[in-house]
Coordinates of N, CA and C in Angstrom, one line a residue:
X21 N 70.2 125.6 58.9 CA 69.6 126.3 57.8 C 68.2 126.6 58.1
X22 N 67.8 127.9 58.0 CA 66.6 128.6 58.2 C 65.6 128.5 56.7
X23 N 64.4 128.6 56.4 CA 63.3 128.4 55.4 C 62.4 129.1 56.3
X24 N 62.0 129.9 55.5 CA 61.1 131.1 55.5 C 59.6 130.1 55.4
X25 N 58.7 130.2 56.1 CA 57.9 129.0 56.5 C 56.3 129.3 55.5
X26 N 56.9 130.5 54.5 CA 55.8 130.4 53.3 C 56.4 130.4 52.1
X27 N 57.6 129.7 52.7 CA 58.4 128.7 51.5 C 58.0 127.5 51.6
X28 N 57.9 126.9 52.7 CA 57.5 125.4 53.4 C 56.6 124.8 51.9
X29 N 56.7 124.0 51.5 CA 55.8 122.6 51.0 C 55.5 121.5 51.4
X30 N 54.6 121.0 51.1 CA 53.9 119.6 51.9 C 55.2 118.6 52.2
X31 N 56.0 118.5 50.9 CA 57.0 117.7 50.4 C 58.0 118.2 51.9
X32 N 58.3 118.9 51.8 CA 59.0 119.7 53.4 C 58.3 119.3 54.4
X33 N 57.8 119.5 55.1 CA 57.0 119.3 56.2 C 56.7 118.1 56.3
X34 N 56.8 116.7 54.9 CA 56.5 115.6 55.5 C 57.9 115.1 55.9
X35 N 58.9 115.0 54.7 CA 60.1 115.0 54.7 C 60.9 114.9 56.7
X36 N 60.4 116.0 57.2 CA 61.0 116.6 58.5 C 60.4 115.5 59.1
X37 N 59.0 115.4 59.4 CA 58.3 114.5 60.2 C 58.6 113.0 59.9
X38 N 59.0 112.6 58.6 CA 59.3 111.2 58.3 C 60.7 110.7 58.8
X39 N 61.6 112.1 58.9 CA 63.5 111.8 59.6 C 63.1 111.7 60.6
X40 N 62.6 112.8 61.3 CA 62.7 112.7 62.5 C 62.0 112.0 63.7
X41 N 61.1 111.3 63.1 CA 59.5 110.4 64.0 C 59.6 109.4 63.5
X42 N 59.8 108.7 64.2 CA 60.2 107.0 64.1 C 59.1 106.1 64.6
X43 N 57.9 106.8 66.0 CA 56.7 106.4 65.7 C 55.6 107.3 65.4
X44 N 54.5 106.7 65.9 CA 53.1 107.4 65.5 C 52.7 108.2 66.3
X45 N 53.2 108.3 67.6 CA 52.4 109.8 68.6 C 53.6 110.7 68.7
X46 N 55.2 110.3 68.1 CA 56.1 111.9 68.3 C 55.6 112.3 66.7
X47 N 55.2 111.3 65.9 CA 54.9 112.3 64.5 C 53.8 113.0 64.6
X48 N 52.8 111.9 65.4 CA 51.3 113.1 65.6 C 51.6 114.8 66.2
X49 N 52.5 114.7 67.6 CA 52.6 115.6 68.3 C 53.2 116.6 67.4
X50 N 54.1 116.5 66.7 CA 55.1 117.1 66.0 C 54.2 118.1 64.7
X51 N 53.4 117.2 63.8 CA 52.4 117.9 63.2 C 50.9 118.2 63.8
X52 N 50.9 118.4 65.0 CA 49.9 119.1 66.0 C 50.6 120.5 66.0
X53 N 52.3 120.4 66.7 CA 53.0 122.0 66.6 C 52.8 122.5 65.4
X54 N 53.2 122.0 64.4 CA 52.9 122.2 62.9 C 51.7 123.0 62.4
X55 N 50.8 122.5 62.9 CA 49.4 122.6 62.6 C 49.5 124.2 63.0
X56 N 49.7 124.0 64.8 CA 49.7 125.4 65.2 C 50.3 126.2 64.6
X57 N 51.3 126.2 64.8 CA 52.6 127.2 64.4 C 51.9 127.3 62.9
X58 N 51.2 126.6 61.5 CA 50.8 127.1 60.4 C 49.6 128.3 60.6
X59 N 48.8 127.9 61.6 CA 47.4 128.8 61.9 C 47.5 130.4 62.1
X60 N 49.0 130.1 63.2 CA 49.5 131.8 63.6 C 49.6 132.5 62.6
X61 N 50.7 131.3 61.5 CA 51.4 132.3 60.4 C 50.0 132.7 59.4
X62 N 49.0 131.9 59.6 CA 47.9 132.3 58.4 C 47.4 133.6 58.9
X63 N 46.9 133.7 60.3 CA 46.5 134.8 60.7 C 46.9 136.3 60.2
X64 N 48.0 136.0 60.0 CA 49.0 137.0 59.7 C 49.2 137.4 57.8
X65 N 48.2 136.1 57.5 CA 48.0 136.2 55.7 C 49.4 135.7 55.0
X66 N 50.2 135.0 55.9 CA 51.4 134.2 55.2 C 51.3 132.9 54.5
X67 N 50.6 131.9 55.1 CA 50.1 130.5 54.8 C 48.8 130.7 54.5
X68 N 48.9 128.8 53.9 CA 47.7 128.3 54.0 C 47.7 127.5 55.6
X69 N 46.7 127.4 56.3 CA 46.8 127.2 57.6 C 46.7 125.1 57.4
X70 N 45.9 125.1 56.5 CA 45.9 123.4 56.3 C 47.0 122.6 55.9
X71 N 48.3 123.1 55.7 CA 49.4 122.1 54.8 C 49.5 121.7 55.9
X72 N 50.2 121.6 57.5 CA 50.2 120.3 57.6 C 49.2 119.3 57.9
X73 N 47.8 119.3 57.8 CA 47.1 118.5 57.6 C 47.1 117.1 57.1
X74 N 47.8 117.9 55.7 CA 48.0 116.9 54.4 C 49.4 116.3 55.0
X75 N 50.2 115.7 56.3 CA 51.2 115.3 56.5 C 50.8 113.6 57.1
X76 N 51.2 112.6 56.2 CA 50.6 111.3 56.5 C 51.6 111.1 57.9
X77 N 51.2 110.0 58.2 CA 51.1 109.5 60.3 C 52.2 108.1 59.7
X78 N 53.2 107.9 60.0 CA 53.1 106.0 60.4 C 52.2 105.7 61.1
X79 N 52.2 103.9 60.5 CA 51.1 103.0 61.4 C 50.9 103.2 62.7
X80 N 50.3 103.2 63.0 CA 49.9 102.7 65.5 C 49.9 101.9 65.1
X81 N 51.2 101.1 66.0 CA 51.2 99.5 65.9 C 51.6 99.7 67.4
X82 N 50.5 99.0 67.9 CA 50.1 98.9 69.4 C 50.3 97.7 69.9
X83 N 51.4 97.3 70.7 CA 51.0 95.6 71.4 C 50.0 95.8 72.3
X84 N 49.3 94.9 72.4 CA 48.1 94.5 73.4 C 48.8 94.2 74.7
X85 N 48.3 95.0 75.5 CA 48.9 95.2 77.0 C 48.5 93.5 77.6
X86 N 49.7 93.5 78.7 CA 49.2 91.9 79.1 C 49.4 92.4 80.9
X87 N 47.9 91.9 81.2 CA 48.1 92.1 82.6 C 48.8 91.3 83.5
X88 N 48.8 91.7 85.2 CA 49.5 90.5 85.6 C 48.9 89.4 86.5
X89 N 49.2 89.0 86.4 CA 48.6 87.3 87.0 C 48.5 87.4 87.9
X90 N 47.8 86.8 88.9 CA 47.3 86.5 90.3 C 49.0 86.2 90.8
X91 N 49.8 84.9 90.1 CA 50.6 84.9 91.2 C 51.6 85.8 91.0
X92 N 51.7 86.6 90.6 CA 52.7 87.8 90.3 C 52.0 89.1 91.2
X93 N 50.8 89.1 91.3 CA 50.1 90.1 92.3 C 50.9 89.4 93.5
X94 N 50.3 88.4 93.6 CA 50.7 87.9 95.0 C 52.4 87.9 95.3
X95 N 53.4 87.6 94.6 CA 54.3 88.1 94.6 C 54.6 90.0 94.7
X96 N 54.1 90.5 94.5 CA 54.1 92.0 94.5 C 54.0 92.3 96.2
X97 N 52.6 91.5 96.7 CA 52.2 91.7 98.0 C 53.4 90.8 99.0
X98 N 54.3 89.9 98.7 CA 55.1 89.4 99.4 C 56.1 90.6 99.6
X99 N 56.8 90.6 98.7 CA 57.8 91.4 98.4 C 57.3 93.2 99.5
X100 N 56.3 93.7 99.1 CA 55.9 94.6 99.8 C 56.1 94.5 101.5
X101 N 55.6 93.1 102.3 CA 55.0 92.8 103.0 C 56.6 92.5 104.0
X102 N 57.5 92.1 102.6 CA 58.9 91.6 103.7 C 59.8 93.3 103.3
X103 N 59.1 94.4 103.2 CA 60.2 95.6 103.6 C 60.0 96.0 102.2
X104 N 59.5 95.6 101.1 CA 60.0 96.2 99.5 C 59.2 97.6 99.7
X105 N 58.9 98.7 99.7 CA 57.7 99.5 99.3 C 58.2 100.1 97.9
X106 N 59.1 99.7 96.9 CA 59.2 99.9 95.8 C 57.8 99.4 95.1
X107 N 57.6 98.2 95.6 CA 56.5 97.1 95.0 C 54.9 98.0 95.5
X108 N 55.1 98.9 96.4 CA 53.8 99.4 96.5 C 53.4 100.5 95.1
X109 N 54.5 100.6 94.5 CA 53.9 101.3 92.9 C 52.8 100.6 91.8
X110 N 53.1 99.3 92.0 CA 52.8 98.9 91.2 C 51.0 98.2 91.7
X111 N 51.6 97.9 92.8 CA 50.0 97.9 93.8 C 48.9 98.6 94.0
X112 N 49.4 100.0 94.1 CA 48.8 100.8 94.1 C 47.9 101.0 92.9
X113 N 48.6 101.3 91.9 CA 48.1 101.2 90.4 C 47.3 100.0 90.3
X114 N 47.3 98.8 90.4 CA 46.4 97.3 90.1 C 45.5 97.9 91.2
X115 N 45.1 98.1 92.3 CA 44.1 98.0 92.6 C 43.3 99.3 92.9
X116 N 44.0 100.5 91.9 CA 43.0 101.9 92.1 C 42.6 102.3 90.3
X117 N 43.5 100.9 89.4 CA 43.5 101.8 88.2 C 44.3 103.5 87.4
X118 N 44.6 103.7 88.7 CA 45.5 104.8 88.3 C 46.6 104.5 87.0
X119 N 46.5 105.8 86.5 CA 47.4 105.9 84.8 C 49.1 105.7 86.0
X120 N 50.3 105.9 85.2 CA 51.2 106.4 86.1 C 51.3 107.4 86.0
X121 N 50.9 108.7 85.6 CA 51.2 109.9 86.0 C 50.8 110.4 86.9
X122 N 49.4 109.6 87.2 CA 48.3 109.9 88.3 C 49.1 109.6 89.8
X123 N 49.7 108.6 89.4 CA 50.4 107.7 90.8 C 51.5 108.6 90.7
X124 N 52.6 108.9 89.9 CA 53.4 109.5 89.7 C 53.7 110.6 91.1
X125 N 52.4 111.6 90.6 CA 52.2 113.4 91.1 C 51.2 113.3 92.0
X126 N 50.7 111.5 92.8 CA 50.2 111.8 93.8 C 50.3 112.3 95.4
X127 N 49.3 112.9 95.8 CA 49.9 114.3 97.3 C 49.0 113.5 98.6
X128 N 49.1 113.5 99.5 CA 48.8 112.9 100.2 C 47.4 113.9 100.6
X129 N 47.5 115.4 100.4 CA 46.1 116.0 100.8 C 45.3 115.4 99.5
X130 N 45.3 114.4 98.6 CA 44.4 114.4 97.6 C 43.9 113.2 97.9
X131 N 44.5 112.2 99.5 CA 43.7 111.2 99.7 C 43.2 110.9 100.8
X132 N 41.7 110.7 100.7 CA 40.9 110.6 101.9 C 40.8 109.2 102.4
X133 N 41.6 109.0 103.4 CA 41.6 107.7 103.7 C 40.1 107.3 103.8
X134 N 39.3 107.7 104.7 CA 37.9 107.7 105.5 C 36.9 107.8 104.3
X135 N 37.2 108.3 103.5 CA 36.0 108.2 102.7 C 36.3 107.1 101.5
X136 N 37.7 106.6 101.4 CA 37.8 105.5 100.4 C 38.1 106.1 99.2
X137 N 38.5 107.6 99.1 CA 38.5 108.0 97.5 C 39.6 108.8 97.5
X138 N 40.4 109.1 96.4 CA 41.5 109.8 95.7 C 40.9 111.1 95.4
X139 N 41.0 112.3 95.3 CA 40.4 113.3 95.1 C 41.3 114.3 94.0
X140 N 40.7 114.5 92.7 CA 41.6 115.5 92.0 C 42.9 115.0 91.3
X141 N 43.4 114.0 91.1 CA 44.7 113.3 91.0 C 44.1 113.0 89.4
X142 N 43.0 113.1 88.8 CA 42.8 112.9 87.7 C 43.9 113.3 86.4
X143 N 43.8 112.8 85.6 CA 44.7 113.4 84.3 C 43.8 112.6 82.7
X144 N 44.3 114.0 82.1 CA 43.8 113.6 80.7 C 42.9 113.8 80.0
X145 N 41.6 113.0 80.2 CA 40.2 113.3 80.0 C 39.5 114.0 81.2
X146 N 38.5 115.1 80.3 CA 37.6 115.5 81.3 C 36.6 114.8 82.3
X147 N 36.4 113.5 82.1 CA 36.1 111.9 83.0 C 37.1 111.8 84.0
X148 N 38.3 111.3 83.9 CA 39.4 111.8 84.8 C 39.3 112.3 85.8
X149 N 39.2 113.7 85.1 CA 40.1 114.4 86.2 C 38.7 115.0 87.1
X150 N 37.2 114.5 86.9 CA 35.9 114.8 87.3 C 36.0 113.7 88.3
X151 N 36.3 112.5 88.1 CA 35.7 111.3 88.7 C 36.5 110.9 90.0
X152 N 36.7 110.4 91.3 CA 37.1 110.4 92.0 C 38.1 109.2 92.1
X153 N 38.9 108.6 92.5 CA 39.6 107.4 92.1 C 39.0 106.7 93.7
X154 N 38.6 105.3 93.3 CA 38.2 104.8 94.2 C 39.0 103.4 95.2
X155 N 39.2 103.7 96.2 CA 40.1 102.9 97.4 C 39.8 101.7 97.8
X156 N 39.9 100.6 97.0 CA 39.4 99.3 97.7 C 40.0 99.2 98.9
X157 N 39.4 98.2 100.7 CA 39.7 98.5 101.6 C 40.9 97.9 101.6
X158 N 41.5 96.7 100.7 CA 42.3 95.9 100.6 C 43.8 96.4 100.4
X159 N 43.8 98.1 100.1 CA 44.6 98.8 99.3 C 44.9 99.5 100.7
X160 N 43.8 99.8 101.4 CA 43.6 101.1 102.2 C 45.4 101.1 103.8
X161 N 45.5 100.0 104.1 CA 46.9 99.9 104.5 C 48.2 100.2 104.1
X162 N 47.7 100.2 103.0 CA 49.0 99.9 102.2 C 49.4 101.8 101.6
X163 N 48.1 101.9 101.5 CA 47.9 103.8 100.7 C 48.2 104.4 102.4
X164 N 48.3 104.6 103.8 CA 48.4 104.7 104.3 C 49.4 104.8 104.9
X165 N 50.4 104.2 104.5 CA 52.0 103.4 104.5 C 52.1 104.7 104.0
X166 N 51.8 104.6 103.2 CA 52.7 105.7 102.1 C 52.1 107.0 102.1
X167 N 51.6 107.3 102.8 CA 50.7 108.6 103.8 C 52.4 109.0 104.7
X168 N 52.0 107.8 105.5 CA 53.4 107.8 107.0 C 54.8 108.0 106.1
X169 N 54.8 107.7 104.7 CA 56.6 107.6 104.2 C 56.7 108.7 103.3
X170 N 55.4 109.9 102.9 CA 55.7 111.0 102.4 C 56.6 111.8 102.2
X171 N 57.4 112.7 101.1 CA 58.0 113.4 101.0 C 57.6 114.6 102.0
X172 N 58.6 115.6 102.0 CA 58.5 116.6 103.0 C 57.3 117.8 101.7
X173 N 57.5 117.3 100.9 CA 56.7 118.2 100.0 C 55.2 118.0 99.7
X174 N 55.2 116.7 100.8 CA 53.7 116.4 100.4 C 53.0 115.5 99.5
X175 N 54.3 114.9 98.2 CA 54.2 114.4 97.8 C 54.5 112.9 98.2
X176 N 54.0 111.6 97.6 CA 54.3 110.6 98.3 C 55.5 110.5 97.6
X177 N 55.6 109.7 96.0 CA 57.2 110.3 95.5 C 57.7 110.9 95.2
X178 N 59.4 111.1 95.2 CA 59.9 111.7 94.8 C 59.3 112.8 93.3
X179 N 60.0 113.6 93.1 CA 59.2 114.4 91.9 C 60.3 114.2 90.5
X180 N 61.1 112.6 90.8 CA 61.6 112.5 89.5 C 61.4 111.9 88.5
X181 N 60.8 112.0 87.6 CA 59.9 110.9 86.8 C 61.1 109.4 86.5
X182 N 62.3 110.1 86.3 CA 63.4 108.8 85.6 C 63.6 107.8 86.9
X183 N 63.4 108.4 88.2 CA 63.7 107.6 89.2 C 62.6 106.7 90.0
X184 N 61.4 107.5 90.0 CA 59.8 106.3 89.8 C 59.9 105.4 88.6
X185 N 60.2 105.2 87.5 CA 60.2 104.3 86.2 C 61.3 103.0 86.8
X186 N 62.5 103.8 87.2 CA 63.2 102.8 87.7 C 63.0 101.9 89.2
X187 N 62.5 102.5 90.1 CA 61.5 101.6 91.4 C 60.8 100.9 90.8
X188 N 59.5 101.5 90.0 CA 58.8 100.7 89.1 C 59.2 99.1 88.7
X189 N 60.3 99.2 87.8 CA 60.9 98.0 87.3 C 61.5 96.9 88.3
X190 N 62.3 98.1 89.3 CA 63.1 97.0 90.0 C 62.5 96.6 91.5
X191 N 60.9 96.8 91.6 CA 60.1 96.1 92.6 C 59.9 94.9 91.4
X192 N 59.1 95.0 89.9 CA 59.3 93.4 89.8 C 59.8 92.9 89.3
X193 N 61.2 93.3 89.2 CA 62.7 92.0 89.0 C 62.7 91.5 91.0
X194 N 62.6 92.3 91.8 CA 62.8 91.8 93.0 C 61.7 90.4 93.3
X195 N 60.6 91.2 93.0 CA 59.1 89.7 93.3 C 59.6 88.9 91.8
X196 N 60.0 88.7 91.4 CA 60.1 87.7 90.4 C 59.3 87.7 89.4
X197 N 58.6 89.1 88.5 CA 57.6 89.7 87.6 C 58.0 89.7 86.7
X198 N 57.2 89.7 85.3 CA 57.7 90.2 84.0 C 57.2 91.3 83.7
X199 N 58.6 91.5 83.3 CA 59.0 93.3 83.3 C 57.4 93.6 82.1
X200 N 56.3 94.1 82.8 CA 55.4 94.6 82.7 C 55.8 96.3 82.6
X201 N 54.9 97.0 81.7 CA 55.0 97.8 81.7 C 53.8 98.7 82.9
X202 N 53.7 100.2 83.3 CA 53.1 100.5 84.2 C 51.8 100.3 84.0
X203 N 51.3 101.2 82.9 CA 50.0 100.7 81.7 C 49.1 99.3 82.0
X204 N 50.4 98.3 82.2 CA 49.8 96.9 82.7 C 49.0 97.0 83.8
X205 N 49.5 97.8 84.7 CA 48.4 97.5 85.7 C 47.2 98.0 85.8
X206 N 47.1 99.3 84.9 CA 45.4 99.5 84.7 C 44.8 98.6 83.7
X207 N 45.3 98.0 83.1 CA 44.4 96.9 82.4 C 44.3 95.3 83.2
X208 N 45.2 95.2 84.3 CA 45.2 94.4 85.2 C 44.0 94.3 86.2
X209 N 43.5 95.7 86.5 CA 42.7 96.1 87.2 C 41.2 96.0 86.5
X210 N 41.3 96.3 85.0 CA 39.6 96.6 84.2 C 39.5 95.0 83.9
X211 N 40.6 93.6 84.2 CA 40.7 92.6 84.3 C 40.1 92.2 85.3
X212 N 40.8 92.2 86.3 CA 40.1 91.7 87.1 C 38.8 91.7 87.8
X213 N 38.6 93.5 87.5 CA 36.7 93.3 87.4 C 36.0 92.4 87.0
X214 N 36.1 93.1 85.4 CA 35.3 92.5 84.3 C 35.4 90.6 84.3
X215 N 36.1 90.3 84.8 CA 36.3 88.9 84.3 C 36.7 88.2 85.4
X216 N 37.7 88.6 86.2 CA 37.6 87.9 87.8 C 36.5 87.6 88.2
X217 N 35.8 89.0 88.7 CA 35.0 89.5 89.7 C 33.4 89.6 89.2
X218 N 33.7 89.3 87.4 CA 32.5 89.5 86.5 C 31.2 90.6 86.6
X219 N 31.7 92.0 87.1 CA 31.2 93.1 87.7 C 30.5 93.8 86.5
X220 N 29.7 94.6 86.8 CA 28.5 94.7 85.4 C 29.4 96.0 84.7
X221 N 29.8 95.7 83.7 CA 30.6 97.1 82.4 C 30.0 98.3 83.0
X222 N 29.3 98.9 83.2 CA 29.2 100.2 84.0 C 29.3 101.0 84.8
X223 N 29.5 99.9 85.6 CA 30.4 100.0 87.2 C 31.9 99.5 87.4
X224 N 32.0 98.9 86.0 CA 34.1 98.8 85.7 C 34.0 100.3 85.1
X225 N 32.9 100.9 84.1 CA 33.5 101.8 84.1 C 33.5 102.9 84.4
X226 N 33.2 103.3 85.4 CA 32.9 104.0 86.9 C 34.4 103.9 87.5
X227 N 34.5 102.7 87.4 CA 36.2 102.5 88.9 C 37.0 102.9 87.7
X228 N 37.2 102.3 86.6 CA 37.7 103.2 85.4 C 38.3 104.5 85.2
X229 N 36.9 105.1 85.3 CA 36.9 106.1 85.1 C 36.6 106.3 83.7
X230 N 36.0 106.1 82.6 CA 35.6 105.8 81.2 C 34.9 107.2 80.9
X231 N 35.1 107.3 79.7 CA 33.2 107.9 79.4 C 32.3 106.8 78.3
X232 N 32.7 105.3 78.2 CA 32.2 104.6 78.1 C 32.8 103.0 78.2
X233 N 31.9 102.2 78.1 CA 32.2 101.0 78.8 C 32.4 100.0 77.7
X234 N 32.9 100.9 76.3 CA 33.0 99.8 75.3 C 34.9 99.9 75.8
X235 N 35.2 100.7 76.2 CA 37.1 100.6 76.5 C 37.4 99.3 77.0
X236 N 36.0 98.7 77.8 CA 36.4 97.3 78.0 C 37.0 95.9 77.4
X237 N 36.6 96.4 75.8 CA 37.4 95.6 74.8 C 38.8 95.8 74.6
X238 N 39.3 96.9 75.0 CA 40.9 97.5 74.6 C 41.4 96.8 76.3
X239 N 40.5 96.8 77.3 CA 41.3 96.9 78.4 C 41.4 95.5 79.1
X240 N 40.3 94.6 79.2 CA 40.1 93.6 79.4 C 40.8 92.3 78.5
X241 N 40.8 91.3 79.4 CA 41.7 90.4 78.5 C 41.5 89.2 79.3
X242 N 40.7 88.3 78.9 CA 40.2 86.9 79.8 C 41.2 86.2 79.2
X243 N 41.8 85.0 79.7 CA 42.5 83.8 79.3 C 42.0 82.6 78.7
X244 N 42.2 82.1 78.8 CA 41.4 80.4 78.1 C 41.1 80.0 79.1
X245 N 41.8 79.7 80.3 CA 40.9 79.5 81.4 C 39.3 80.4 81.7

């Protein structure tokens, strides 16, 4: 069934968004198209461009990401070390901070071994995709590995997103990990700065990549120890 979209009412447009968005960023996204798709039709003197504005969100109910533990790193690096290079996904990410999309659609011309930095692999914020991602030496073997195990395309993985999510997982069911999500490991990483390493907030958020150093509260997470 088709509706002529200067038939549409609020009552409409939330209605659609309330069946069909079950959380808070497919309903955002959904009344973002909305939004758009209302502006075109205004231009054209059909709408009012603001109705879906007036379209309420469900809650963000966010779990607080839990990083991973020293011995679960160290398990990651075993597991890598006896043939896993599944487990170098998740390595990679804890010690460069990379998002997973970053790591995802990374190319081997975007990394300079010699200079210690990721180049351009940024995503998302304009900080991102400006800032260089930086190579602890500790990683630098390991990022190199996977230089030498490249796809023929240049890329280091495959280009299937459903088939990286699944390596992802089953490097830490193999080291003996809780099924952490990818996310985990950049908060693993603004962890271990900030509170391992106790490195001064504006040089976490530098390796970050921030445009400020209060993210430290969303990202960091000390224990009782």
């Amino acid at each position: 069934q088709q509706t002529r979209i200067d038939q549409l009412t609020v009552a409409d447009l939330q209605q659609l968004v309330s069946e069909k968005c079950t959380t808070y960023y497919t309903a955002r996204d959904v009344r973002t198209l909305l939004i758009s798709l209302f502006r075109i039709a205004a231009m054209e003197g059909y709408v009012n461009k603001d109705l879906p504005t007036l379209i309420r969100l469900p809650a963000l109910e966010e779990k607080e990401q839990t990083p991973f533990s020293d011995t679960e790193q160290k398990a990651l690096w075993k597991s890598y070390e006896d043939g896993d290079m599944n487990a170098a996904i998740p390595l990679l990410m804890i010690y460069t901070g990379m998002m997973p999309g970053e790591a995802m659609k990374l190319r081997v011309d975007q990394i300079d071994i010699e200079g210690r930095r990721i180049h351009g692999a940024g995503m998302k914020t304009k900080v991102r995709k400006q800032t260089d991602i930086v190579l602890a030496d500790q990683i630098v073997p390991l990022v190199q590995d996977l230089i030498d195990h490249a796809q023929p395309s240049g890329y280091i993985w495959k280009r299937m997103k459903d088939e990286w999510y699944v390596n992802y997982y089953a490097a830490l069911e193999a080291a003996g990990c809780r099924r952490l999500t990818p996310y985990s490991c950049r908060h693993t990483t603004a962890t271990a700065l900030a509170v391992t390493k106790n490195i001064a907030p504006q040089t976490v958020r530098k390796v970050m990549r921030w445009s400020t150093a209060r993210m430290l509260d969303r990202y960091a997470h000390p224990d009782q120890d």
